[in-house]
Coordinates of N, CA and C and ligand atoms in Angstrom, one line a residue:
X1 N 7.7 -1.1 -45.5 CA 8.1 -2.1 -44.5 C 8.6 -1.4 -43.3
X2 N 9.6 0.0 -43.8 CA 10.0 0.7 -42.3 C 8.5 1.2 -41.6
X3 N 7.7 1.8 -41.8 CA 6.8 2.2 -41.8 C 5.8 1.1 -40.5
X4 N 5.8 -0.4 -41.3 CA 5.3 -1.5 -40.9 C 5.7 -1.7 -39.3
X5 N 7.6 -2.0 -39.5 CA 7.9 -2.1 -38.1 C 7.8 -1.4 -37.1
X6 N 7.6 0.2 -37.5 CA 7.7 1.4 -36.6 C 6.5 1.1 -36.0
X7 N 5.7 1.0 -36.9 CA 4.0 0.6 -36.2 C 4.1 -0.1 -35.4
X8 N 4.8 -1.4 -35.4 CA 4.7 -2.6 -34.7 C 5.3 -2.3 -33.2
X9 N 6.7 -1.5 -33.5 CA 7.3 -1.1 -32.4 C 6.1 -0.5 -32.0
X10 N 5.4 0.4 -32.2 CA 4.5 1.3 -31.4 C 3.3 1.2 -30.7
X11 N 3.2 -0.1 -31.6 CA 2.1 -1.2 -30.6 C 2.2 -1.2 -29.7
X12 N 3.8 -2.2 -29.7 CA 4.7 -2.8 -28.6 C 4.6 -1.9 -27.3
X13 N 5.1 -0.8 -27.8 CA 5.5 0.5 -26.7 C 4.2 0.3 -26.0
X14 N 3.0 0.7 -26.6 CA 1.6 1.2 -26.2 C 1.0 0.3 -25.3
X15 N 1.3 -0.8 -25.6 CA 1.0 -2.2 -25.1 C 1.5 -2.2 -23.3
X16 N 2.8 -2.0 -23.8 CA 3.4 -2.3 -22.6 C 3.1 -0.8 -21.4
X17 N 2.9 0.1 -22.2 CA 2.7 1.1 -21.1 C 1.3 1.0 -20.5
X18 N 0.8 0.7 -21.3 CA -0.6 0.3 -20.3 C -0.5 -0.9 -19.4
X19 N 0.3 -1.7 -19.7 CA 1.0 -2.7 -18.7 C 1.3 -2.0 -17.5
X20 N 2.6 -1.7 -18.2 CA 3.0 -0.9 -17.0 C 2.7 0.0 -16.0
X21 N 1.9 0.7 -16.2 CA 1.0 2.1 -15.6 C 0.2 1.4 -14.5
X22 N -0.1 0.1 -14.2 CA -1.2 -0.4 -13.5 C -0.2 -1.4 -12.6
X23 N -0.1 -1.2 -11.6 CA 0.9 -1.9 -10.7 C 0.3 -2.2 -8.7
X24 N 0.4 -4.0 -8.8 CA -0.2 -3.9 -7.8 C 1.0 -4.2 -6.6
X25 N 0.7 -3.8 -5.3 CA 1.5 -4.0 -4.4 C 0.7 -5.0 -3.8
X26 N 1.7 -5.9 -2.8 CA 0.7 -7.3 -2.4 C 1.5 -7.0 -1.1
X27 N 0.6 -7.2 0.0 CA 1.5 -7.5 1.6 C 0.6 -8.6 2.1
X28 N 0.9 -9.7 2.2 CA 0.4 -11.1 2.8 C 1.3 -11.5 3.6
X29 N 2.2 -10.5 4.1 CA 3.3 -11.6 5.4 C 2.9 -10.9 7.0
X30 N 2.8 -11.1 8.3 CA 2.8 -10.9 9.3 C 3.8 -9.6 9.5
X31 N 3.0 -8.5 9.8 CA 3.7 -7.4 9.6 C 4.5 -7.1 11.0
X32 N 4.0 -7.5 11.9 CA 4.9 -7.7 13.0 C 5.9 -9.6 13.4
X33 N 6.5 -9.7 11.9 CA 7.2 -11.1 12.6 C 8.9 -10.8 13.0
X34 N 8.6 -11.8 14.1 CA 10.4 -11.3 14.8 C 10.7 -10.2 15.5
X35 N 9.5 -9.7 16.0 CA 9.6 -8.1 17.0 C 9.1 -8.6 18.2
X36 N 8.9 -8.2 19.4 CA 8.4 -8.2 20.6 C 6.7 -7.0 20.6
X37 N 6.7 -6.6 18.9 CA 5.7 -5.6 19.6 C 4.1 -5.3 20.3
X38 N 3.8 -6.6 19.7 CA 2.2 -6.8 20.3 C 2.3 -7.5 21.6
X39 N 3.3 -7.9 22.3 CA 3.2 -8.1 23.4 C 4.3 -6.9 24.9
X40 N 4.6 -6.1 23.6 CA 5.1 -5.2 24.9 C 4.3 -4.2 24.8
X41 N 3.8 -3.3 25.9 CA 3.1 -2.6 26.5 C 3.0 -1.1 25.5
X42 N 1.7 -0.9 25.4 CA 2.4 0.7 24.6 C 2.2 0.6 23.2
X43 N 2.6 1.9 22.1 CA 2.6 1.9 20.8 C 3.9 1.7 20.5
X44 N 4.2 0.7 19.4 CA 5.4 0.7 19.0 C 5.1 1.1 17.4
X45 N 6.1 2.1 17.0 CA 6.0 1.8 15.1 C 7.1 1.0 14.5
X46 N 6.8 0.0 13.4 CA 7.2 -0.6 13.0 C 7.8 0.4 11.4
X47 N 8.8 0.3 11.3 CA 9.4 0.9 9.8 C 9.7 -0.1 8.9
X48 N 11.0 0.3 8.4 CA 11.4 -1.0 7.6 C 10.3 -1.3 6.1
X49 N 9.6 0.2 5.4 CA 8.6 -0.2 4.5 C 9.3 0.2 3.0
X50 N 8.1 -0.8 2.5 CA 9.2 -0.9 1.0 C 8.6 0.5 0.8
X51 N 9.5 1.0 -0.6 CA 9.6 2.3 -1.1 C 9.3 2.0 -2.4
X52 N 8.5 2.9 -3.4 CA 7.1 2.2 -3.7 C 6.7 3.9 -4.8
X53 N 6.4 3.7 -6.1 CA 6.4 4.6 -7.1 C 4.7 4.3 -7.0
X54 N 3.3 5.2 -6.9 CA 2.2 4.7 -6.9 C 1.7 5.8 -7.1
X55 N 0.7 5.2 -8.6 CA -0.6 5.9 -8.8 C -2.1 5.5 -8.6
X56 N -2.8 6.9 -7.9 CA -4.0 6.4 -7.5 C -4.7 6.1 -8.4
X57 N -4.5 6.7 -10.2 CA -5.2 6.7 -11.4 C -5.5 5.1 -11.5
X58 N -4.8 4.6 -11.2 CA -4.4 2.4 -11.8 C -4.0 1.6 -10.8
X59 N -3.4 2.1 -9.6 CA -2.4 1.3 -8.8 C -3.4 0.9 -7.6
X60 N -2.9 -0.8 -7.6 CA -3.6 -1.3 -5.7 C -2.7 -1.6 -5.2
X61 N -3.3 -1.6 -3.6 CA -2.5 -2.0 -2.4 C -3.5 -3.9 -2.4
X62 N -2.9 -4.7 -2.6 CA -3.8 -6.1 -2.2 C -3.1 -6.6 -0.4
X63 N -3.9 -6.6 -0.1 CA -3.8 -6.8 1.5 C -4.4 -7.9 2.3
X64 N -3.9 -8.9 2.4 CA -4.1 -10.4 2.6 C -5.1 -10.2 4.2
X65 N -6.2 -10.3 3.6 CA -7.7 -9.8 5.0 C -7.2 -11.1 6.1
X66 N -6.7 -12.1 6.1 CA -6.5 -12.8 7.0 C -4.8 -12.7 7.8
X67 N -4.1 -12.7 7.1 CA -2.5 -11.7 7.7 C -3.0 -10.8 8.4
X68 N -3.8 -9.7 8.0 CA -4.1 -8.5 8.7 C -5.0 -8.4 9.6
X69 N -6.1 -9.9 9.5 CA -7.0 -9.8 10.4 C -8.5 -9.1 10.5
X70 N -8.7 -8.3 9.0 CA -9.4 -7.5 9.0 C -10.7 -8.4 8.0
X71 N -11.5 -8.1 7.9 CA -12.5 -8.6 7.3 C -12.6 -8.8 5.8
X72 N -13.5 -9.1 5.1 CA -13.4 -9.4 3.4 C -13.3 -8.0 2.9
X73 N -14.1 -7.3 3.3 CA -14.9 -5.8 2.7 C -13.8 -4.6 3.2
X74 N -13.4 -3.9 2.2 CA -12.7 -2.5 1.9 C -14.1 -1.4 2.6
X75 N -13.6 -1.4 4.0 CA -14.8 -0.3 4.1 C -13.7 1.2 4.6
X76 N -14.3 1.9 3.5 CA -13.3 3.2 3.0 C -13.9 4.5 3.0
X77 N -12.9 5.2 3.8 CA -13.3 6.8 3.8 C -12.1 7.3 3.4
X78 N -12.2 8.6 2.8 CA -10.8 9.7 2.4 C -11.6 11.0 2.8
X79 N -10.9 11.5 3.9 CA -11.4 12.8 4.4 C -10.5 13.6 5.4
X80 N -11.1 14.5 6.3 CA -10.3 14.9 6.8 C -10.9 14.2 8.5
X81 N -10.0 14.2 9.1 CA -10.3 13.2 10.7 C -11.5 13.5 11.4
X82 N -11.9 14.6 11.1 CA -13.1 15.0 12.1 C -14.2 14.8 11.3
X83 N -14.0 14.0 9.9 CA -15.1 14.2 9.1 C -15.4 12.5 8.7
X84 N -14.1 11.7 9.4 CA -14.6 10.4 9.2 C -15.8 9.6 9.9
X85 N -16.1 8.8 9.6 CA -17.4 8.3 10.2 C -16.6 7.3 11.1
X86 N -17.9 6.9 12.4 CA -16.7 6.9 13.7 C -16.9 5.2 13.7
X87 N -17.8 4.0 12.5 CA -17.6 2.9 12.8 C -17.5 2.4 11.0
X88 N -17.5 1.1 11.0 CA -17.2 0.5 9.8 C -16.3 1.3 9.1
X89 N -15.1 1.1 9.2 CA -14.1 1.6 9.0 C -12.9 1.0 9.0
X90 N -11.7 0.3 7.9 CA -11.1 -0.4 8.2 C -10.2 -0.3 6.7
X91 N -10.1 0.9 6.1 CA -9.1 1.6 5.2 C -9.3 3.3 5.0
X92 N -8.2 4.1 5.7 CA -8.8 5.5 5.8 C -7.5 6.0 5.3
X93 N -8.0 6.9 3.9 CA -6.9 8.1 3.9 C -7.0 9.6 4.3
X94 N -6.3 10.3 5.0 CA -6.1 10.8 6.0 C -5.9 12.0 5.4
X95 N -6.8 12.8 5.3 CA -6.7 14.5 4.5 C -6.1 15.7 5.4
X96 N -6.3 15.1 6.8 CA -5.7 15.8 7.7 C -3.8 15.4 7.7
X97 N -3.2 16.6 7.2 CA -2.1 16.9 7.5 C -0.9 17.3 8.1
X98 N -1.5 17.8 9.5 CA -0.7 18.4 11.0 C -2.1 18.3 12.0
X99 N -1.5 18.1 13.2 CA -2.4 17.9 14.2 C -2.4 19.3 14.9
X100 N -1.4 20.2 14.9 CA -1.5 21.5 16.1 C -0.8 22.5 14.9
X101 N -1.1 22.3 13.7 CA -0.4 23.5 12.9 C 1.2 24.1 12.5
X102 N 2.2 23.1 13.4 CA 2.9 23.5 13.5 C 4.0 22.9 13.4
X103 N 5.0 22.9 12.1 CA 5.8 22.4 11.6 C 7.0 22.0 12.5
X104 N 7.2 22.5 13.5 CA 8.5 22.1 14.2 C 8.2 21.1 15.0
X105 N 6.8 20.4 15.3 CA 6.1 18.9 15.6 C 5.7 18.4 14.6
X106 N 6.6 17.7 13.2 CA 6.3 17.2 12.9 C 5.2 16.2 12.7
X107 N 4.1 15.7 11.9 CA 3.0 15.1 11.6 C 3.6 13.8 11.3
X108 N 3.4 12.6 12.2 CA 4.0 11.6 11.8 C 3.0 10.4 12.2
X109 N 3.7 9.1 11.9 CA 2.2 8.4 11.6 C 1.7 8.0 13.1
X110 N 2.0 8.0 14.4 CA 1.4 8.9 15.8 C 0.5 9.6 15.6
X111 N 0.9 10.3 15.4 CA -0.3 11.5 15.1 C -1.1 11.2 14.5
X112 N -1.3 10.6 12.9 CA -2.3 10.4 11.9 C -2.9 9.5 13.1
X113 N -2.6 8.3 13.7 CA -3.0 7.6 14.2 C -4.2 8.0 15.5
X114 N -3.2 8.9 16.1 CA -4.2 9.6 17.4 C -5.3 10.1 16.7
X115 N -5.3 11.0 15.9 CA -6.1 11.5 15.0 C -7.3 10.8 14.9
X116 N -7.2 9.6 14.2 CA -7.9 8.9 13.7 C -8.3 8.3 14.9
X117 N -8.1 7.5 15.7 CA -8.2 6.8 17.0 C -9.4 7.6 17.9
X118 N -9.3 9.2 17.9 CA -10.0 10.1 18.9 C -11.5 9.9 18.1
X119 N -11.2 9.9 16.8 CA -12.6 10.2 15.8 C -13.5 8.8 16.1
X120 N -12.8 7.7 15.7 CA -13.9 6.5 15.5 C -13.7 5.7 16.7
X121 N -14.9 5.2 17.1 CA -15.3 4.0 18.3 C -15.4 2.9 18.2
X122 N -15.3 2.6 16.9 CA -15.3 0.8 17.0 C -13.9 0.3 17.0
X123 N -13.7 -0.7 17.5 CA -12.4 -1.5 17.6 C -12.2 -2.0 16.6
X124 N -11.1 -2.2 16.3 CA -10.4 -3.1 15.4 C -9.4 -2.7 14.3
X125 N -8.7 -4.3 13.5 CA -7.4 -3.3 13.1 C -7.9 -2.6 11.3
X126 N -6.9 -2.3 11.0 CA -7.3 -1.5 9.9 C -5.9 -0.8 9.0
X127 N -6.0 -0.2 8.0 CA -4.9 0.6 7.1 C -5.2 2.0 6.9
X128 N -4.6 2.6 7.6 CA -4.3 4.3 6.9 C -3.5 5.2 5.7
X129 N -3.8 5.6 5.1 CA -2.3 6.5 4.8 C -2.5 7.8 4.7
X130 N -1.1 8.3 5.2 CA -1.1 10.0 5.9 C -0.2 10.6 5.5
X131 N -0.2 12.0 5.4 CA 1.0 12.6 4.9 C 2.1 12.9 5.8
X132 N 2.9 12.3 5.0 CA 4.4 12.8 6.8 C 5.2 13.9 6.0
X133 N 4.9 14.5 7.3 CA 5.3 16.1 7.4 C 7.0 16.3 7.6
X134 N 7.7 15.3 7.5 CA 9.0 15.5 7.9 C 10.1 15.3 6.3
X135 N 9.3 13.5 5.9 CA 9.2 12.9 4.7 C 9.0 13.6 3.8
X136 N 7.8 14.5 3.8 CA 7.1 15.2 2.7 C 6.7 13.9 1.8
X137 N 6.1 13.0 1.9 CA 5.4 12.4 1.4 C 4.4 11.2 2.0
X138 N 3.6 10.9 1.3 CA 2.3 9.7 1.9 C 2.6 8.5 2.1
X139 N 2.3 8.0 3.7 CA 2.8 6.4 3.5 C 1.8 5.2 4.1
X140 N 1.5 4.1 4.0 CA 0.2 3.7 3.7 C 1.2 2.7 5.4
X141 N 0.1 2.2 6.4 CA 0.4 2.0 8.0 C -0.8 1.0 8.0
X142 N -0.4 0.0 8.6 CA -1.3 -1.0 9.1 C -1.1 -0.8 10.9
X143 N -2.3 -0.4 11.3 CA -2.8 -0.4 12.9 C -3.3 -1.5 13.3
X144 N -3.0 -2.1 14.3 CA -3.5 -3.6 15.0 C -5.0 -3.2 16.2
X145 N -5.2 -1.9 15.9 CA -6.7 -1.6 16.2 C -7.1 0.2 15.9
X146 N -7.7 0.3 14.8 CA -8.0 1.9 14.6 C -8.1 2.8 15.5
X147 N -9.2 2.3 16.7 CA -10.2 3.0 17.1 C -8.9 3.1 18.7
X148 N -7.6 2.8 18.7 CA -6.9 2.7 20.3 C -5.8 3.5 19.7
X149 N -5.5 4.6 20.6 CA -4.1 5.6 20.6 C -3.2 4.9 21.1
X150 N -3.7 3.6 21.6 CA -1.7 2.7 21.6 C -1.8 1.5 20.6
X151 N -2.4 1.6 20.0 CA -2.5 0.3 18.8 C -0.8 0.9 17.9
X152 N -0.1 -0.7 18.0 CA 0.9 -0.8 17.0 C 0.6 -0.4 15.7
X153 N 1.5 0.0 15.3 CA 1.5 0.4 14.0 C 2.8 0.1 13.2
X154 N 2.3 -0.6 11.6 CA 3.5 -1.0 10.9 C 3.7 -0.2 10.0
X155 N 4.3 0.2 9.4 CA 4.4 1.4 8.1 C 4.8 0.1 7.0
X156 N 4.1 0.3 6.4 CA 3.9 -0.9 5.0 C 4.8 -0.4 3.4
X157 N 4.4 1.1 3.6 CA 4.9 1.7 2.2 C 5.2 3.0 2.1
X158 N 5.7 3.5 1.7 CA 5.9 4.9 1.3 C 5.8 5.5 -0.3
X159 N 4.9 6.4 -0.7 CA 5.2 6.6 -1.5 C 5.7 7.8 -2.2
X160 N 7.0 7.3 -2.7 CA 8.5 8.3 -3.4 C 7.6 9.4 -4.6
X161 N 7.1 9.4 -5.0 CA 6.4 9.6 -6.2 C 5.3 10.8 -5.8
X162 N 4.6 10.7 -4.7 CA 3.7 11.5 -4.4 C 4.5 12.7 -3.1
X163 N 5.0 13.3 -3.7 CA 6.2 14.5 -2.5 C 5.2 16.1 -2.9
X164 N 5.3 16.7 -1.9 CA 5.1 18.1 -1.7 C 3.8 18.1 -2.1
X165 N 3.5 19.8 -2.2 CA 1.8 20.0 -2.5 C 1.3 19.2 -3.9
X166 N 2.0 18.3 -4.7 CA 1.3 17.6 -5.8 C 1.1 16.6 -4.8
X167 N 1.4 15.8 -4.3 CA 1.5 14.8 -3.3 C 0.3 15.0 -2.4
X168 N 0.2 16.4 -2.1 CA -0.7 16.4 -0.7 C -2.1 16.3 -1.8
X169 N -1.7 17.0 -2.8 CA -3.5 17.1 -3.7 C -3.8 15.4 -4.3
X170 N -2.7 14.7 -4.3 CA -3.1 13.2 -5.1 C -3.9 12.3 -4.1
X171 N -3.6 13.0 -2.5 CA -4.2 11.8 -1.5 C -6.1 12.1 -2.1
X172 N -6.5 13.3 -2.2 CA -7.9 13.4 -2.2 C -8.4 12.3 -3.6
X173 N -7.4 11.7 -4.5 CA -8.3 10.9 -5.4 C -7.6 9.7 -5.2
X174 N -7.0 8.7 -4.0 CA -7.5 7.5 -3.7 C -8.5 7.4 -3.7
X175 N -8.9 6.3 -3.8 CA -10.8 5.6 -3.5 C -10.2 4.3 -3.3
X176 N -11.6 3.6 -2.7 CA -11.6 2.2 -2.2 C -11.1 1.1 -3.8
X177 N -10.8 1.5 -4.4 CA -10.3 0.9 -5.6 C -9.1 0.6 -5.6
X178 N -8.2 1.7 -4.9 CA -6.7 1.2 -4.7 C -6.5 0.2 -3.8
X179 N -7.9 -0.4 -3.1 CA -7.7 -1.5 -2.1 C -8.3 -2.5 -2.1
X180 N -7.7 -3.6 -2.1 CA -8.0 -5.0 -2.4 C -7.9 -6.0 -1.2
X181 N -8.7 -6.0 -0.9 CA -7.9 -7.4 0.1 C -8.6 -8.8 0.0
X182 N -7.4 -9.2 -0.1 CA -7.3 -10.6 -0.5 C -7.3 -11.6 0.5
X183 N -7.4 -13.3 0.5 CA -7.1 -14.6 1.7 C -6.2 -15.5 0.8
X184 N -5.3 -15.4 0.0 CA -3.7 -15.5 -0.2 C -3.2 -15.9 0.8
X185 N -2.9 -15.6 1.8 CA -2.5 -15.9 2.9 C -2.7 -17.6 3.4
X186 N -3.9 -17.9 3.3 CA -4.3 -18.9 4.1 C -3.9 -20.0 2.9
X187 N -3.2 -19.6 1.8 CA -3.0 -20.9 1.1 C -1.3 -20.7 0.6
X188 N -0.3 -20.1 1.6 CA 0.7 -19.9 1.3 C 1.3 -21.3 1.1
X189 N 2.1 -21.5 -0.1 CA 2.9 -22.8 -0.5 C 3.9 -23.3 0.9
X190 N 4.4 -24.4 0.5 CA 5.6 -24.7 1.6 C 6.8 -24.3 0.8
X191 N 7.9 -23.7 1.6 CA 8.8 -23.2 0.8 C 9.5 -24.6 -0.1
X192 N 9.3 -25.7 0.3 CA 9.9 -26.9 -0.6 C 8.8 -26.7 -1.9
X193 N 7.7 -26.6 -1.9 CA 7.0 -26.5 -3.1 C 6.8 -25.4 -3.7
X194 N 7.8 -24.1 -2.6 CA 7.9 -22.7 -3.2 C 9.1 -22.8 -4.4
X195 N 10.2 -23.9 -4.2 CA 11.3 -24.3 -4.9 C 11.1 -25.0 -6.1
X196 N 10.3 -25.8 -5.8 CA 10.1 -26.6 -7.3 C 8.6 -26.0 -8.0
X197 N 8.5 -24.6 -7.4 CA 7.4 -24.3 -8.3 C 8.4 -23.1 -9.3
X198 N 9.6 -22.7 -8.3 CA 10.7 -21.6 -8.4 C 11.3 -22.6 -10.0
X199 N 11.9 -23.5 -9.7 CA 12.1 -24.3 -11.0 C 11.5 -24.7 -12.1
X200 N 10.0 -25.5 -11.9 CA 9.3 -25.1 -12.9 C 9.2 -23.9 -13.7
X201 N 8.7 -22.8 -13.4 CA 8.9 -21.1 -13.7 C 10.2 -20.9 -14.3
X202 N 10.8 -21.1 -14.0 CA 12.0 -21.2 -14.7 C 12.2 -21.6 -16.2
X203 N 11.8 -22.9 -15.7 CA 12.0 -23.8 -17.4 C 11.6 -23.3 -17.8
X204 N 9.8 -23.1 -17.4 CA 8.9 -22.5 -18.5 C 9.1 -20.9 -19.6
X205 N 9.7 -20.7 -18.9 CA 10.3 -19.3 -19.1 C 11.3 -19.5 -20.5
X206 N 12.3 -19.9 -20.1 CA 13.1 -20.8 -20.5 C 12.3 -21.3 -22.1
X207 N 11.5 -22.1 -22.0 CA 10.9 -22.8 -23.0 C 10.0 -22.0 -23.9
X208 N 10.0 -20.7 -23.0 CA 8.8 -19.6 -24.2 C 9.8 -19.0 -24.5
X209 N 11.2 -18.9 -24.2 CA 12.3 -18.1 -24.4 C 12.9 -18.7 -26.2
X210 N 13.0 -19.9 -25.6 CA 13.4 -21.0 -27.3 C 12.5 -20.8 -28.3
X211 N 11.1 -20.6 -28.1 CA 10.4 -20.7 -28.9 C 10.7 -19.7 -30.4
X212 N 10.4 -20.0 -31.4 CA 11.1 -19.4 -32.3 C 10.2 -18.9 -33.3
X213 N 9.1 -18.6 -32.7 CA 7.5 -17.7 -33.3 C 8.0 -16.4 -33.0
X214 N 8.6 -16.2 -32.2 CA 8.7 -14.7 -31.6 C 10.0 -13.8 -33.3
X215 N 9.0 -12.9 -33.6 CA 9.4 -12.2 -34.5 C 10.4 -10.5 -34.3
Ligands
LIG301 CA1 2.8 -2.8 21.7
LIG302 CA1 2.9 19.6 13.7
LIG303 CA1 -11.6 5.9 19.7

């Protein structure tokens, strides 16, 4: 019988770590709401990004294509800036790590940005992520046009998890797999039916909680 439950615990465990291990991040809200920045002149960067444990082995970014404006299709390169291709392009991770070599100018997401901006010619907005050289770690930026060296930029995420040279080697195995984007967006609840769906959820919860199958 000890034997039995150990197993069962060990299911349990096994179960849930494969749960666990696979974690998606979701950004469906207006990354610029309550700022002045797309109408004042110039690049502005936007901070304020959640902080964020992520693996490229299991883990997505889902990115609401209509919030962000960008089209259905994940069109994805991971390379170094001079080696990106200069159209269809509209999620790039950024293998390039300093722009002039030299640590006392920090690499920051400006830079990734010019970077990228010099290389490709088609317009429009798009997501990066680049290594910040100050941070010591990779943080994933929504641009309100790739291809322009003053296009706003929001910093969406950071990720804690990927620091120093293990960090700089994990960017080469993103793939367009870590990227999702979704139109969530266009069917956001009203917050009055965000409440009584908040309540429902609840009970229900609640009511698998009472249930009295659970061994
Ligand atoms: Ca601006
Ligand atoms: Ca530098
Ligand atoms: Ca350009």
């Amino acid at each position: 019988m000890r034997l039995f439950i150990a197993t069962c615990i060990a299911l349990v465990y096994s179960a849930f770590g494969t749960t666990a291990s696979a974690s998606t991040f979701t950004f469906d809200t207006d990354p610029f709401a309550g700022t002045p920045v797309l109408t004042t002149p110039g690049r502005q960067v936007v901070g304020g990004e959640l902080f964020i444990a992520f693996n490229p082995a299991t883990d997505i970014f889902a990115l609401d294509a209509t919030v962000f404006g960008v089209g259905n299709s994940v069109l994805f390169a991971n390379d170094f800036a001079q080696n990106l291709p200069v159209s269809d392009l509209n999620v790039i991770v950024l293998e390039t790590f300093d722009d002039d070599n030299n640590p006392l100018t920090p690499f920051g997401a400006g830079n990734a940005a010019n970077l990228i901006a010099a290389q490709i010619t088609a317009p429009g907005p798009g997501f990066f992520i680049y290594f910040n050289q100050s941070l010591d770690l990779p943080r994933l930026v929504f641009s309100t046009d790739l291809n322009d060296n003053t296009a706003d930029l929001k910093i969406l995420a950071r990720m804690l998890n990927l620091t120093g040279a293990s960090g700089r080697d994990a960017l080469e195995t993103f793939t367009a797999s870590n990227f999702s984007f979704t139109t969530e967006g266009t069917s956001v609840p009203e917050p009055s039916t965000l409440l009584m769906l908040g309540t429902g959820a609840v009970g229900a919860w609640r009511r698998v909680r009472r249930r009295p199958n659970c061994v």
